[in-house]
PDB file of C-alpha atoms in Angstrom:
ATOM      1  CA  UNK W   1      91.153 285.035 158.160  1.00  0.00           C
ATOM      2  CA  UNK W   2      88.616 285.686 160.477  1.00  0.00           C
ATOM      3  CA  UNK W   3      84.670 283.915 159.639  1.00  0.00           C
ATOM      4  CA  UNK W   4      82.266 284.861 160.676  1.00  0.00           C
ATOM      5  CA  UNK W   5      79.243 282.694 162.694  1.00  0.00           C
ATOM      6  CA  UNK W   6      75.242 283.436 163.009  1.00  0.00           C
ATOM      7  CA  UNK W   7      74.729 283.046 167.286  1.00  0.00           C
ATOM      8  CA  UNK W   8      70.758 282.454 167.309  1.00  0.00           C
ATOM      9  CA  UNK W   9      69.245 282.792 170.939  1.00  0.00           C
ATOM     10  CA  UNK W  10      66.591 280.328 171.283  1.00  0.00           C
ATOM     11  CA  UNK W  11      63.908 279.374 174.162  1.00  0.00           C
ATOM     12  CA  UNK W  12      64.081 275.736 174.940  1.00  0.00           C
ATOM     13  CA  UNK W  13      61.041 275.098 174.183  1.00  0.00           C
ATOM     14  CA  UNK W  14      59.697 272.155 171.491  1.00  0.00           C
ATOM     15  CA  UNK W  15      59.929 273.375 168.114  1.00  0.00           C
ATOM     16  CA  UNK W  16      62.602 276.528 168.563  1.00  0.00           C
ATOM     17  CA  UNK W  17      65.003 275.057 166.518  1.00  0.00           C
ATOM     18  CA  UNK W  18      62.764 273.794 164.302  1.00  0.00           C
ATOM     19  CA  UNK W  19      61.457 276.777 163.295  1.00  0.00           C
ATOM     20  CA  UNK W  20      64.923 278.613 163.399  1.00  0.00           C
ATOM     21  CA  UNK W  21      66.130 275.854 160.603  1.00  0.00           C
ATOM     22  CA  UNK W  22      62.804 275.882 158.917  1.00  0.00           C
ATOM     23  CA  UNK W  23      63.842 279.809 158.328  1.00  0.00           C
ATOM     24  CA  UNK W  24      67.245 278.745 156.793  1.00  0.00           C
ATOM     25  CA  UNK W  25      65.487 276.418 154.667  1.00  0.00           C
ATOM     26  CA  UNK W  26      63.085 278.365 152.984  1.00  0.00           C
ATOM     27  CA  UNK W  27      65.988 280.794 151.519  1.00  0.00           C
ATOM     28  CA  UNK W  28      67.727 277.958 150.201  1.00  0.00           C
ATOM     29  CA  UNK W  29      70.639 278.634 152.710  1.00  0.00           C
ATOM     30  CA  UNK W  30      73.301 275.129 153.314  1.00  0.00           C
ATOM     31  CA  UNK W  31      74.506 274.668 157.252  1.00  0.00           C
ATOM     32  CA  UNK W  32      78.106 274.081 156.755  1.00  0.00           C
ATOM     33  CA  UNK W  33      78.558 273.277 160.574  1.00  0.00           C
ATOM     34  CA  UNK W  34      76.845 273.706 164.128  1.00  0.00           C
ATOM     35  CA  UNK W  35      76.550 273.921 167.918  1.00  0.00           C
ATOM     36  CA  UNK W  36      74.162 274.039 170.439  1.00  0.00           C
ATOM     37  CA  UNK W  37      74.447 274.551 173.834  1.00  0.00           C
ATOM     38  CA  UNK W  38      71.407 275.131 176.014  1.00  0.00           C
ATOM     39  CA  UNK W  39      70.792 275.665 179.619  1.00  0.00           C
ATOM     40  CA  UNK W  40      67.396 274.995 180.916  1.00  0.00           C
ATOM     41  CA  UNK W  41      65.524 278.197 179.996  1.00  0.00           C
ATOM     42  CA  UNK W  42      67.581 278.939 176.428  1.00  0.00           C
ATOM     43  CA  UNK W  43      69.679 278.078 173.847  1.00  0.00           C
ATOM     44  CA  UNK W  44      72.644 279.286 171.784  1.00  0.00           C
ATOM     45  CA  UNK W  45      72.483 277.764 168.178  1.00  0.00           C
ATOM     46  CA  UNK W  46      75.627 278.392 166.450  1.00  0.00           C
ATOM     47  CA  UNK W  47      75.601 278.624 162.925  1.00  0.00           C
ATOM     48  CA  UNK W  48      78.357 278.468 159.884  1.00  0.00           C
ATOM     49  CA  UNK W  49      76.453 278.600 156.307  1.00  0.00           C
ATOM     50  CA  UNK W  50      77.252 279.275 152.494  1.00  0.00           C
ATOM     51  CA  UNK W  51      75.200 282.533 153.180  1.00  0.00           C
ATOM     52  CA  UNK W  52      75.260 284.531 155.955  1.00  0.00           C
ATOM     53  CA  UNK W  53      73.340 287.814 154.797  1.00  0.00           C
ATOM     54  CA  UNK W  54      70.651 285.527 153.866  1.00  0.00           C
ATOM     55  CA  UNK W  55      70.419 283.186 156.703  1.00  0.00           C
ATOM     56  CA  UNK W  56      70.587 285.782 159.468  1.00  0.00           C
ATOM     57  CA  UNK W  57      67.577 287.858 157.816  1.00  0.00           C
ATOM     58  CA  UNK W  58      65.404 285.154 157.387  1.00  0.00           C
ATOM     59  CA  UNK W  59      66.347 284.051 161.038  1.00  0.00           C
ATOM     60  CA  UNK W  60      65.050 287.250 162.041  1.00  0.00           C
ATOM     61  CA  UNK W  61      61.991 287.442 160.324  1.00  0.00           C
ATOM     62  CA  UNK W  62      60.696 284.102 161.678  1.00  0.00           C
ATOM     63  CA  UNK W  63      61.091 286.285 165.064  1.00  0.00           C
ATOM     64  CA  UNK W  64      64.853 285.701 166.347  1.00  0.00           C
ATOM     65  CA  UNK W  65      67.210 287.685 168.134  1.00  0.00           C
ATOM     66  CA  UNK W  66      70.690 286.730 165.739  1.00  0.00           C
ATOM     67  CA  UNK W  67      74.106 288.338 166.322  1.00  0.00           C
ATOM     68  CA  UNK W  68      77.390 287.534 163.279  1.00  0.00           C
ATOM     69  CA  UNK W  69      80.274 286.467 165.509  1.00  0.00           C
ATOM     70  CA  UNK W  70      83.665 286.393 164.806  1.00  0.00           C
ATOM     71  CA  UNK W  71      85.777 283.129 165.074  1.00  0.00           C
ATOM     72  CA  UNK W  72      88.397 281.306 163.280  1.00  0.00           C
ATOM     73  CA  UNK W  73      88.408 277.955 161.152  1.00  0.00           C
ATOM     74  CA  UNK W  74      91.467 275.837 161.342  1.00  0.00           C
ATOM     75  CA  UNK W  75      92.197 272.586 159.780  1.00  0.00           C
ATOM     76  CA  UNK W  76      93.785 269.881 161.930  1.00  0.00           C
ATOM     77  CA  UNK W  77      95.147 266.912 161.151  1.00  0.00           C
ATOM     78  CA  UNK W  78      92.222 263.717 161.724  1.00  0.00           C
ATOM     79  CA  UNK W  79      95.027 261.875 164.321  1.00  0.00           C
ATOM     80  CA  UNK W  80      95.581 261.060 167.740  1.00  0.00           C
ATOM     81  CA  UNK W  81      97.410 264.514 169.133  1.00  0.00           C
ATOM     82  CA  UNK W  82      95.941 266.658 166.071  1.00  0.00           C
ATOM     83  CA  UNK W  83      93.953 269.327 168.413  1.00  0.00           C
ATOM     84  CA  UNK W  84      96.191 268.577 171.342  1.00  0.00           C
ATOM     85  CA  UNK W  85      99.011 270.044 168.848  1.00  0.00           C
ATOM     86  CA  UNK W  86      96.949 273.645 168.244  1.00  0.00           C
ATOM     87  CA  UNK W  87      95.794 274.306 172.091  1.00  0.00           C
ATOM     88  CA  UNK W  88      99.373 273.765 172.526  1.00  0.00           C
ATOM     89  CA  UNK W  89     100.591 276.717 170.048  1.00  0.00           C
ATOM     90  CA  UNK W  90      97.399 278.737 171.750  1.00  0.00           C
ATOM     91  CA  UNK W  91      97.972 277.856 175.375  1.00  0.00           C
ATOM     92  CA  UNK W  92     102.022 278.957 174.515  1.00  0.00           C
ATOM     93  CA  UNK W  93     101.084 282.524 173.348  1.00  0.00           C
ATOM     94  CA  UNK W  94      98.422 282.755 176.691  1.00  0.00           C
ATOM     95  CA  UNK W  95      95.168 282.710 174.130  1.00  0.00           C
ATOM     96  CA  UNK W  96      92.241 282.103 175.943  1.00  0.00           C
ATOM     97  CA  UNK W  97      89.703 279.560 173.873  1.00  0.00           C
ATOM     98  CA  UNK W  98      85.754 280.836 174.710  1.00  0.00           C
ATOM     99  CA  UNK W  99      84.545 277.768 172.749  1.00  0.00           C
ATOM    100  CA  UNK W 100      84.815 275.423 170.024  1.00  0.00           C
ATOM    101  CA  UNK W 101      83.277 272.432 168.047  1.00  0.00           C
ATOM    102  CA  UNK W 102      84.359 270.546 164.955  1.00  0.00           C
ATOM    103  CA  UNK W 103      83.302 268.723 161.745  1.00  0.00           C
ATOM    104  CA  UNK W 104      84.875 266.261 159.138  1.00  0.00           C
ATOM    105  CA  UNK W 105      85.488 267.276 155.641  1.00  0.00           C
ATOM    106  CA  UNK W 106      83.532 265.217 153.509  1.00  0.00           C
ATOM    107  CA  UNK W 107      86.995 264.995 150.932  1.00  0.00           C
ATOM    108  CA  UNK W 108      89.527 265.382 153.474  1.00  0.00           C
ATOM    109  CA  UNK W 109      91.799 263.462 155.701  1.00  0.00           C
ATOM    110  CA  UNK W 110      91.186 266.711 157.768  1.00  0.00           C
ATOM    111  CA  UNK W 111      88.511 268.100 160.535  1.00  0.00           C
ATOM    112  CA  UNK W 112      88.216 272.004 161.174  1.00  0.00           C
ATOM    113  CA  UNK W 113      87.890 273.136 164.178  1.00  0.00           C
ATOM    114  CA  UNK W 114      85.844 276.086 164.773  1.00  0.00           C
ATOM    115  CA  UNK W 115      87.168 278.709 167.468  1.00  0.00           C
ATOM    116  CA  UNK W 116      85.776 281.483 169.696  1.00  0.00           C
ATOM    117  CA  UNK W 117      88.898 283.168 170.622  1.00  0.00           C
ATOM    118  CA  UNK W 118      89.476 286.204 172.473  1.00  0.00           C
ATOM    119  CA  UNK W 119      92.371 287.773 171.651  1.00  0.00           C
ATOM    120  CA  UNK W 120      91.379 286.446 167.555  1.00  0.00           C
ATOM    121  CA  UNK W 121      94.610 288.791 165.554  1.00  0.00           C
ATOM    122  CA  UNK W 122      96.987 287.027 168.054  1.00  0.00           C
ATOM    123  CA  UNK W 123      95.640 283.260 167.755  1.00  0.00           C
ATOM    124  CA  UNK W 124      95.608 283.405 163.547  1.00  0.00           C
ATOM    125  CA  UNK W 125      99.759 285.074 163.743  1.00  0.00           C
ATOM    126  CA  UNK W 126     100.415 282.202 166.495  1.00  0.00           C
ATOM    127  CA  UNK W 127      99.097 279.328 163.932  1.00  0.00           C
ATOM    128  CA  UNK W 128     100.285 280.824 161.006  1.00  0.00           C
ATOM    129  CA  UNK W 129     103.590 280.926 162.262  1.00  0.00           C
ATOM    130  CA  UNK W 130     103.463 277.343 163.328  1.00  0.00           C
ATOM    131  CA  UNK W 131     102.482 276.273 160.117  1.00  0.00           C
ATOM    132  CA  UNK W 132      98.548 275.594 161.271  1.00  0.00           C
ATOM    133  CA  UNK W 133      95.890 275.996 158.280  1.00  0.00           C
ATOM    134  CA  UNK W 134      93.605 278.999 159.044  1.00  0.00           C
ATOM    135  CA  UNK W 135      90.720 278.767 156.422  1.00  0.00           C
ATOM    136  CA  UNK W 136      89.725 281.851 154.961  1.00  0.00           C
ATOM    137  CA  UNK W 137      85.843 282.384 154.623  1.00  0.00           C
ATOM    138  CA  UNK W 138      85.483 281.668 151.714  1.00  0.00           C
ATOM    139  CA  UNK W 139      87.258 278.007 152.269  1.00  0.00           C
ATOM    140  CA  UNK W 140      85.152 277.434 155.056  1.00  0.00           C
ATOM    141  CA  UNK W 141      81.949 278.677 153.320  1.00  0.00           C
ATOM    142  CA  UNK W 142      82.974 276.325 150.519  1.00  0.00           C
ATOM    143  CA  UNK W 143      82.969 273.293 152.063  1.00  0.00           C
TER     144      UNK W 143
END
């Protein structure tokens, strides 16, 4: 159940991530969800879309360095206590969270919660067995 991400380094510099989504665009390629996080010199643009092959070639023919990641999707409950619920099961088994970020289903009650996790085999047994959804790829990809 593992999905995988396009990690996009980017200068921060006006008009990186333009061009970087501009790249996306012109293969016809949906973002499904996304995170940036930057420091002053660069950027990390995370990336889930409905086609990875596609975006991450035309991401590196407009000139970027791209790297597939591996992370997990898991649908949590839109409610006070939701998340807190799933760090819990996580925190219980000792599985370290690298990062995260979230969206709303457009047709859900739900949000999904995307997860950098290091020990990734462990965290999806730990949530399956406490009755968390883990979204396949294709679920996620979906959306």
């Amino acid at each position: 159940m593992k999905v995988e991400q396009l990690s996009i380094f980017l200068e921060n510099k006006s008009g990186r991530l333009s061009k970087a989504l501009d790249a996306i665009t012109s293969v016809n390629v949906n973002i499904r969800a996304l995170s940036l996080a930057d420091t002053s010199e660069f950027g990390i643009l995370r990336l889930i879309v409905d086609d990875l092959d596609k975006a991450k070639n035309a991401i590196e023919s407009a000139g970027f360095t791209v790297k597939k990641t591996d992370v997990i999707a898991i649908q949590v409950p839109d409610k006070p206590g939701g998340l807190a619920n799933i760090l819990n099961v996580l925190s219980a088994q000792s599985i370290n969270i690298e990062y995260m970020y979230a969206f709303v289903e457009k047709a859900s009650q739900d949000a999904v919660v995307i997860f950098r996790i290091e020990k990734i085999n462990d965290a999806i047994e730990a949530l399956k067995s406490n009755n968390i959804k883990v979204l396949t790829a294709q679920e996620l990809y979906s959306l």
